[in-house]
Coordinates of C-alpha atoms and ligand atoms in Angstrom, one line a residue:
M1 CA -11.5 -6.4 4.3
K2 CA -11.9 -7.2 0.7
I3 CA -9.2 -5.8 -1.7
R4 CA -10.4 -5.2 -5.2
S5 CA -8.4 -4.2 -8.2
G6 CA -10.1 -5.3 -11.4
G7 CA -12.9 -7.2 -9.7
H8 CA -12.4 -10.2 -12.1
D9 CA -12.0 -12.9 -9.4
Y10 CA -14.1 -15.9 -10.7
E11 CA -15.7 -16.4 -7.3
G12 CA -16.0 -12.7 -6.6
L13 CA -13.8 -13.0 -3.5
S14 CA -12.9 -9.3 -3.9
Y15 CA -16.4 -8.1 -3.4
V16 CA -18.7 -11.0 -2.1
S17 CA -18.8 -12.6 1.4
N18 CA -21.2 -14.3 3.7
T19 CA -19.8 -12.2 6.6
P20 CA -20.0 -8.4 6.9
F21 CA -17.0 -6.7 5.2
F22 CA -15.8 -3.5 3.6
I23 CA -14.0 -3.1 0.2
L24 CA -10.6 -1.5 -0.3
D25 CA -11.0 -0.5 -3.9
M26 CA -7.8 0.2 -5.7
F27 CA -9.3 1.5 -8.9
N28 CA -8.0 5.1 -8.5
L29 CA -4.5 3.8 -8.0
R30 CA -3.8 3.1 -11.7
S31 CA -0.8 5.1 -12.8
I32 CA 1.5 3.5 -15.3
Q33 CA 5.0 4.8 -15.9
V34 CA 6.8 3.2 -18.8
N35 CA 10.6 3.6 -19.0
L36 CA 11.9 2.5 -22.4
E37 CA 15.5 3.2 -21.4
D38 CA 15.7 0.2 -19.0
E39 CA 12.6 -1.5 -20.6
T40 CA 10.6 -1.5 -17.4
A41 CA 7.3 0.0 -16.1
W42 CA 5.9 0.8 -12.7
V43 CA 2.2 -0.2 -12.7
Q44 CA -0.2 0.5 -9.9
T45 CA -2.4 -2.4 -9.1
G46 CA -5.7 -0.6 -9.8
A47 CA -4.8 -0.4 -13.5
T48 CA -6.2 -3.0 -16.0
L49 CA -4.2 -5.1 -18.3
G50 CA -5.7 -3.1 -21.2
E51 CA -4.3 0.1 -19.7
V52 CA -0.9 -1.5 -19.3
F53 CA -0.8 -2.8 -22.9
Y54 CA -2.1 0.6 -24.3
N55 CA 0.5 2.6 -22.4
I56 CA 3.4 0.4 -23.6
A57 CA 2.1 0.5 -27.2
K58 CA 1.9 4.3 -27.1
K59 CA 5.6 4.4 -26.4
S60 CA 6.9 1.5 -28.5
K61 CA 5.9 -0.7 -31.3
V62 CA 8.5 -3.3 -30.4
H63 CA 7.7 -3.8 -26.7
G64 CA 4.9 -5.7 -25.0
F65 CA 4.1 -7.5 -21.8
P66 CA 3.2 -11.2 -21.2
A67 CA -0.2 -11.0 -19.4
G68 CA -3.8 -12.2 -19.8
V69 CA -5.9 -11.9 -22.9
C70 CA -8.8 -10.0 -21.3
P71 CA -8.1 -6.3 -21.2
T72 CA -10.4 -5.5 -18.3
V73 CA -8.6 -7.9 -15.8
G74 CA -6.9 -5.9 -13.0
V75 CA -3.2 -5.9 -12.4
G76 CA -3.6 -6.5 -8.6
G77 CA -5.2 -9.9 -8.8
H78 CA -3.7 -11.0 -12.1
V79 CA -0.1 -10.4 -11.3
S80 CA -0.2 -11.5 -7.6
G81 CA -2.0 -14.8 -8.7
A82 CA 0.6 -15.6 -11.5
G83 CA -1.1 -14.5 -14.7
Y84 CA -0.6 -16.0 -18.1
G85 CA -1.3 -14.9 -21.7
N86 CA -0.3 -15.8 -25.3
M87 CA 3.4 -15.0 -24.7
M88 CA 3.8 -17.6 -21.9
R89 CA 5.6 -20.1 -24.0
K90 CA 8.1 -17.4 -25.0
Y91 CA 8.5 -15.4 -21.8
G92 CA 6.8 -17.3 -19.0
L93 CA 4.0 -16.0 -16.7
T94 CA 3.2 -12.4 -15.9
S95 CA 4.7 -12.8 -12.4
D96 CA 7.9 -14.3 -13.9
N97 CA 8.4 -10.8 -15.3
V98 CA 8.0 -8.8 -12.1
I99 CA 11.2 -7.2 -10.7
D100 CA 9.9 -5.0 -7.8
A101 CA 6.8 -4.2 -5.9
E102 CA 5.3 -1.9 -3.3
I103 CA 3.2 -3.4 -0.5
V104 CA 1.5 -2.2 2.6
D105 CA 1.9 -4.9 5.3
A106 CA -0.2 -5.8 8.3
D107 CA 1.6 -3.2 10.4
G108 CA 0.9 -0.5 7.9
R109 CA 4.5 -0.3 6.7
V110 CA 5.1 0.5 3.0
L111 CA 7.7 -1.9 1.8
N112 CA 9.5 -2.5 -1.5
R113 CA 11.5 -5.5 -2.8
K114 CA 14.5 -4.7 -0.6
T115 CA 12.7 -3.9 2.6
M116 CA 10.1 -6.7 2.3
G117 CA 12.8 -9.3 1.8
D118 CA 13.1 -12.2 -0.7
D119 CA 10.4 -14.4 0.9
L120 CA 7.5 -11.9 0.8
F121 CA 8.6 -10.8 -2.7
W122 CA 8.5 -14.4 -3.7
A123 CA 5.0 -15.0 -2.2
I124 CA 3.3 -12.0 -3.9
R125 CA 4.4 -13.2 -7.4
G126 CA 1.8 -16.1 -7.7
G127 CA 0.7 -16.8 -4.1
G128 CA -2.0 -14.2 -4.3
G129 CA -1.8 -10.8 -2.8
S130 CA -4.7 -10.9 -0.5
S131 CA -3.0 -13.2 2.0
F132 CA 0.0 -11.0 2.6
G133 CA -0.9 -7.3 2.3
V134 CA -2.2 -4.6 0.0
I135 CA 0.0 -4.4 -3.1
V136 CA 0.2 -0.9 -4.4
S137 CA 2.3 -1.4 -7.5
Y138 CA 4.5 -3.8 -9.4
K139 CA 7.6 -3.0 -11.4
I140 CA 7.4 -5.1 -14.6
K141 CA 10.0 -6.1 -17.1
L142 CA 8.9 -5.3 -20.7
V143 CA 9.6 -7.8 -23.4
R144 CA 10.5 -7.4 -27.0
V145 CA 7.9 -8.1 -29.6
P146 CA 8.3 -8.2 -33.4
Q147 CA 7.1 -5.3 -35.6
V148 CA 4.6 -7.8 -37.2
V149 CA 2.9 -10.7 -35.5
T150 CA 0.5 -13.2 -37.1
V151 CA -2.8 -14.3 -35.6
F152 CA -5.1 -17.0 -36.9
R153 CA -8.3 -18.7 -36.0
V154 CA -9.3 -22.1 -37.5
S155 CA -12.5 -24.0 -36.8
R156 CA -13.2 -27.6 -37.4
T157 CA -16.4 -29.6 -36.9
M158 CA -16.7 -33.3 -36.0
E159 CA -17.4 -34.0 -39.7
E160 CA -14.1 -32.2 -40.5
N161 CA -12.1 -34.5 -38.2
A162 CA -12.0 -32.2 -35.2
I163 CA -10.9 -35.1 -33.0
D164 CA -7.8 -35.7 -35.2
V165 CA -7.0 -32.0 -34.9
V166 CA -7.1 -32.3 -31.1
L167 CA -4.9 -35.4 -31.2
Q168 CA -2.3 -33.7 -33.4
W169 CA -2.5 -30.5 -31.3
Q170 CA -1.7 -32.5 -28.2
D171 CA 1.4 -33.8 -29.9
I172 CA 2.8 -30.6 -31.1
A173 CA 1.4 -27.6 -29.2
S174 CA 3.8 -27.8 -26.2
K175 CA 6.8 -28.8 -28.3
I176 CA 6.6 -26.4 -31.2
D177 CA 8.7 -23.2 -31.6
D178 CA 8.0 -21.1 -28.5
N179 CA 7.2 -18.1 -30.8
L180 CA 4.0 -19.9 -31.5
F181 CA 1.1 -20.1 -29.0
I182 CA -1.8 -22.2 -30.3
R183 CA -4.8 -22.3 -27.9
L184 CA -7.5 -24.9 -28.6
A185 CA -11.2 -24.5 -27.7
M186 CA -13.8 -27.3 -27.7
D187 CA -17.3 -26.1 -27.9
V188 CA -20.8 -27.5 -28.7
I189 CA -22.4 -25.3 -31.4
D190 CA -25.7 -25.3 -33.4
Q191 CA -24.5 -26.3 -36.9
G192 CA -27.6 -24.8 -38.5
N193 CA -26.8 -21.4 -37.0
N194 CA -23.1 -21.5 -37.1
K195 CA -21.6 -18.0 -37.6
R196 CA -18.3 -18.9 -36.0
L197 CA -17.1 -21.2 -38.6
K198 CA -14.4 -19.7 -40.8
K199 CA -11.8 -20.9 -43.2
L200 CA -8.1 -20.6 -42.2
D201 CA -7.8 -16.9 -41.4
C202 CA -4.3 -15.4 -40.9
H203 CA -3.8 -11.7 -40.2
E204 CA -0.5 -9.9 -40.0
L205 CA -0.8 -7.2 -37.3
C206 CA 1.3 -5.1 -34.9
W207 CA 1.4 -6.5 -31.4
I208 CA -1.2 -4.1 -29.9
E209 CA -3.6 -5.0 -32.7
S210 CA -3.1 -8.7 -31.9
V211 CA -4.3 -7.8 -28.3
L212 CA -7.5 -6.5 -29.9
F213 CA -7.9 -9.7 -31.9
W214 CA -7.5 -11.9 -28.7
A215 CA -10.0 -9.7 -26.9
D216 CA -12.5 -10.4 -29.8
Y217 CA -12.4 -6.9 -31.3
S218 CA -11.9 -6.4 -35.0
P219 CA -8.2 -5.6 -35.0
I220 CA -8.4 -3.6 -38.2
D221 CA -11.1 -1.0 -37.4
T222 CA -11.2 -0.8 -33.6
P223 CA -9.3 2.1 -32.1
I224 CA -6.8 0.9 -29.4
E225 CA -8.5 3.3 -27.0
V226 CA -11.1 0.6 -26.5
L227 CA -8.4 -1.1 -24.3
L228 CA -8.9 1.8 -21.7
E229 CA -12.5 0.7 -21.0
R230 CA -12.8 -0.9 -17.6
T231 CA -16.1 -2.7 -18.3
P232 CA -16.2 -5.6 -20.7
P233 CA -18.5 -5.1 -23.8
T234 CA -20.7 -8.0 -22.7
L235 CA -21.5 -9.0 -19.1
S236 CA -22.7 -12.5 -18.1
H237 CA -22.7 -14.8 -15.1
L238 CA -19.9 -17.3 -15.3
T239 CA -18.1 -20.1 -13.6
R240 CA -14.6 -21.6 -14.2
K241 CA -12.5 -24.6 -13.2
S242 CA -9.0 -25.7 -14.2
D243 CA -7.0 -28.9 -14.7
Y244 CA -3.5 -29.9 -15.9
V245 CA -2.8 -32.6 -18.5
K246 CA 0.5 -34.5 -18.4
D247 CA -0.2 -37.3 -21.0
P248 CA -2.1 -36.9 -24.2
I249 CA -5.7 -37.9 -23.9
P250 CA -6.2 -40.9 -26.2
K251 CA -8.6 -40.9 -29.1
E252 CA -11.2 -43.0 -27.3
G253 CA -11.0 -40.5 -24.3
L254 CA -11.6 -37.5 -26.6
E255 CA -14.6 -39.3 -28.2
I256 CA -16.1 -39.8 -24.7
I257 CA -15.5 -36.2 -23.8
W258 CA -17.2 -35.0 -27.0
K259 CA -20.2 -37.2 -26.3
K260 CA -20.5 -35.8 -22.7
M261 CA -20.1 -32.2 -23.9
I262 CA -22.9 -32.7 -26.5
E263 CA -25.1 -34.1 -23.7
L264 CA -24.3 -31.2 -21.3
E265 CA -24.4 -28.6 -24.2
T266 CA -23.2 -25.5 -22.3
P267 CA -19.8 -26.1 -20.7
R268 CA -16.8 -25.4 -23.0
L269 CA -13.2 -26.4 -22.7
I270 CA -10.1 -24.3 -23.5
F271 CA -6.7 -25.9 -23.7
N272 CA -3.7 -23.7 -23.2
P273 CA -0.4 -25.2 -24.3
Y274 CA 2.7 -25.2 -22.0
G275 CA 6.3 -26.1 -22.8
G276 CA 8.8 -23.5 -24.0
K277 CA 9.9 -21.1 -21.3
M278 CA 7.3 -22.6 -18.9
S279 CA 9.3 -25.8 -18.8
E280 CA 12.6 -24.0 -18.2
I281 CA 11.6 -22.2 -15.0
S282 CA 11.8 -24.2 -11.9
E283 CA 8.8 -25.3 -9.9
D284 CA 9.8 -23.2 -6.9
A285 CA 11.0 -20.0 -8.7
I286 CA 7.7 -18.4 -7.7
P287 CA 4.7 -20.0 -5.9
F288 CA 3.1 -21.1 -9.2
P289 CA 4.3 -24.8 -9.5
H290 CA 2.8 -26.1 -12.7
R291 CA 5.9 -26.2 -15.0
K292 CA 7.8 -28.9 -16.7
G293 CA 5.9 -32.1 -17.5
N294 CA 2.6 -30.3 -18.2
L295 CA 1.4 -30.5 -21.8
Y296 CA -1.5 -28.1 -21.3
K297 CA -3.9 -26.6 -18.9
I298 CA -7.6 -27.0 -19.3
Q299 CA -10.1 -24.2 -18.5
Y300 CA -13.7 -25.3 -18.0
L301 CA -16.2 -22.5 -18.6
A302 CA -19.8 -21.8 -18.6
N303 CA -21.4 -18.3 -19.2
W304 CA -25.1 -17.6 -18.8
D305 CA -27.4 -14.6 -18.9
E306 CA -30.4 -15.9 -16.9
E307 CA -30.8 -14.4 -13.4
G308 CA -31.4 -16.3 -10.2
K309 CA -29.8 -18.9 -7.8
E310 CA -31.6 -21.8 -9.5
K311 CA -29.9 -21.1 -12.9
E312 CA -26.6 -20.5 -11.2
K313 CA -26.8 -23.9 -9.5
Y314 CA -27.9 -25.5 -12.8
Y315 CA -24.9 -24.2 -14.8
M316 CA -22.4 -24.8 -12.1
E317 CA -23.6 -28.4 -11.8
L318 CA -23.0 -28.9 -15.6
V319 CA -19.4 -27.7 -15.3
R320 CA -18.9 -30.0 -12.2
K321 CA -20.2 -32.9 -14.2
L322 CA -17.8 -32.3 -17.1
Y323 CA -15.0 -31.8 -14.6
S324 CA -15.8 -35.2 -13.0
Y325 CA -15.9 -36.9 -16.4
M326 CA -12.4 -35.6 -17.1
S327 CA -10.8 -37.1 -14.0
P328 CA -9.2 -40.1 -15.7
Y329 CA -7.3 -37.8 -18.1
V330 CA -5.9 -35.1 -15.9
S331 CA -3.3 -34.7 -13.1
K332 CA -3.8 -36.7 -9.9
Y333 CA -2.7 -36.9 -6.3
P334 CA -3.2 -34.0 -6.1
R335 CA -5.5 -32.9 -8.9
Q336 CA -3.8 -29.6 -9.7
A337 CA -5.5 -26.3 -10.3
Y338 CA -4.6 -22.7 -11.3
Y339 CA -4.9 -20.2 -8.5
N340 CA -6.1 -17.4 -10.7
Y341 CA -9.0 -19.6 -11.9
R342 CA -10.5 -19.4 -8.4
D343 CA -12.7 -22.3 -7.6
L344 CA -14.4 -22.6 -4.2
D345 CA -15.3 -26.3 -4.9
L346 CA -11.6 -27.0 -4.0
G347 CA -12.3 -25.9 -0.5
V348 CA -13.3 -22.9 1.7
N349 CA -11.5 -21.7 4.8
H350 CA -13.3 -20.7 7.9
H351 CA -10.1 -19.6 9.7
D352 CA -10.9 -21.4 12.8
G353 CA -7.5 -22.3 14.5
T354 CA -6.0 -25.7 13.5
K355 CA -9.1 -26.4 11.3
G356 CA -8.2 -23.2 9.3
Y357 CA -4.8 -24.7 8.5
L358 CA -6.2 -28.0 7.4
E359 CA -8.9 -26.4 5.3
G360 CA -6.2 -24.2 3.7
R361 CA -4.1 -27.2 3.0
K362 CA -6.8 -28.8 0.9
Y363 CA -7.0 -26.1 -1.8
G364 CA -3.5 -24.8 -1.1
I365 CA -1.8 -28.1 -2.2
Q366 CA -3.9 -28.1 -5.4
Y367 CA -3.0 -24.6 -6.3
F368 CA 0.6 -24.5 -5.1
M369 CA 1.8 -28.1 -4.6
N370 CA 5.2 -28.2 -2.8
N371 CA 5.2 -24.4 -2.5
F372 CA 2.3 -24.4 -0.2
D373 CA 4.4 -25.0 3.0
K374 CA 6.7 -22.1 2.2
L375 CA 3.7 -19.8 1.6
V376 CA 2.3 -20.8 5.0
H377 CA 5.6 -20.2 6.6
I378 CA 5.9 -16.7 5.1
K379 CA 2.3 -15.9 5.9
T380 CA 2.8 -16.9 9.5
L381 CA 5.8 -14.6 9.8
V382 CA 4.4 -11.5 8.0
D383 CA 0.8 -11.6 9.2
P384 CA 0.6 -13.7 12.3
S385 CA -2.8 -12.3 13.3
N386 CA -4.2 -13.3 9.9
L387 CA -5.5 -9.8 9.2
F388 CA -5.4 -10.5 5.4
R389 CA -7.7 -13.4 4.9
N390 CA -10.5 -14.6 2.7
E391 CA -12.3 -17.8 1.8
Q392 CA -9.2 -19.2 0.1
S393 CA -6.3 -17.3 1.6
I394 CA -3.0 -18.9 2.8
P395 CA -3.6 -20.0 6.4
I396 CA -1.2 -19.4 9.3
L397 CA 0.4 -22.3 11.1
P398 CA -1.5 -23.5 14.1
M399 CA 0.1 -22.5 17.4
Ligands
FAD401 C1 -13.0 -12.4 -18.3 C2 -11.8 -12.9 -17.6 C3 -10.7 -13.2 -18.4 C4 -9.6 -13.7 -17.8 N1 -8.5 -14.0 -18.5 C5 -7.3 -14.5 -17.9 C6 -6.1 -14.7 -18.7 O1 -6.1 -14.6 -19.9 N2 -5.1 -15.2 -18.0 C7 -5.0 -15.4 -16.6 O2 -4.0 -15.7 -16.1 N3 -6.2 -15.1 -15.9 C8 -7.3 -14.7 -16.5 N4 -8.4 -14.4 -15.7 C9 -8.3 -14.6 -14.3 C10 -7.7 -13.4 -13.6 O3 -6.3 -13.3 -13.8 C11 -8.0 -13.4 -12.1 O4 -9.4 -13.5 -11.9 C12 -7.4 -12.2 -11.4 O5 -7.2 -12.5 -10.0 C13 -8.2 -11.0 -11.6 O6 -7.6 -9.9 -11.0 P1 -8.4 -8.6 -10.7 O7 -7.5 -7.6 -10.0 O8 -9.2 -8.2 -11.8 O9 -9.5 -9.2 -9.6 P2 -10.0 -8.9 -8.2 O10 -11.3 -9.6 -8.1 O11 -10.0 -7.4 -7.9 O12 -8.9 -9.6 -7.2 C14 -8.6 -11.0 -7.3 C15 -8.0 -11.4 -6.0 O13 -6.8 -10.7 -5.8 C16 -6.8 -9.9 -4.6 N5 -6.3 -8.6 -4.9 C17 -6.7 -7.7 -5.9 N6 -5.9 -6.6 -5.8 C18 -5.1 -6.7 -4.8 C19 -4.1 -5.9 -4.3 N7 -3.8 -4.7 -4.8 N8 -3.4 -6.3 -3.2 C20 -3.6 -7.5 -2.6 N9 -4.6 -8.4 -3.1 C21 -5.3 -8.0 -4.2 C22 -8.3 -9.8 -4.3 O14 -8.6 -9.5 -2.9 C23 -8.8 -11.1 -4.8 O15 -8.6 -12.1 -3.8 C24 -9.5 -13.9 -16.3 C25 -10.7 -13.6 -15.6 C26 -11.8 -13.1 -16.2 C27 -13.0 -12.7 -15.4

């Protein structure tokens, strides 16, 4: 059984498999009930983040929710796999802001926070829903946002000392005031045809308009109803990987990376700063372990439009190469990864007895570090027959 909410899993695990399967599609379960009195909302998992943001904004201009920047991402996968967005340094992860949930377990029982118990409630806030049951809804804690927020986009080329900008960014982005989230993207562009370069560009907006800005819509003349669309404006094939950086990459390292990126052309890097609230929350508060000590997370990305397996292989290989060039500069033993940036190169589980546990341990440690053992323990208790499984689910303990 594949459980699908927004269908944005980077490896398509909610709708692709080599073995026969059926899909439990949550998309009709998408009600959102915002309660401003206690500043919470019950959100069904088939809703998208855009629908959540829209419904909050319709009721209040000074409330928001810390979640991902792509409005078509589904609540089900995003929240159960941790989820981050541009308020993470201020308010933490999406699942740090979850206060209740409804889940259908392997015995068909409908459970809430109280009846599922602390352990299962812990597991489904970052450990991925699809190992534990079908999550029907989450109760989220709204956060306060100012009447006016400022967004900006600044581009610099190599000739404009881009490397120095990255060096400085590494020094300040995780230490600066936690009201500020500065994401950095490194990209190879055609200088002759460069439409993306702009001068310093600050806009003062209300929070929901800033959501449009982050989603690459013009915040001034796009109606916020665009956030209700469930299909992204452009569709392409894509692959992603992730890494964590604990020490600044030295100038020579950045120069090597630039050189390699120019050779490879397609893959991009996006750096998401940590620090702030992320450093205050303990590594075992929820299954997501990448907290204090991380300067930033790297996202590797390639998008392409050409069809066919050959092209897919070609672009995935480019990203793998860049990932391998980065190994001296990123976390080690284990090389850590973000679960919601699903990456089957980290391992695939065939759920074959003891082997299934060992296969699960391989990717599980990279995603969850010391929290992996607790996830396995909870999984073994709540779903001993491994009904809820996929290529990268939490394995059960071998008998
Ligand atoms: C364009 C794009 C932008 C993104 N931006 C961000 C971002 O800004 N921040 C961030 O943190 N992540 C981001 N992501 C990653 C995203 O958070 C994950 O891919 C997330 O798992 C997607 O959730 P979904 O419900 O859309 O996916 P789905 O493919 O429906 O589900 C993902 C996984 O969760 C399981 N699942 C889904 N619903 C349920 C449920 N109700 N109960 C139990 N299990 C369930 C599925 O079986 C699958 O294993 C982005 C992804 C894309 C494609």
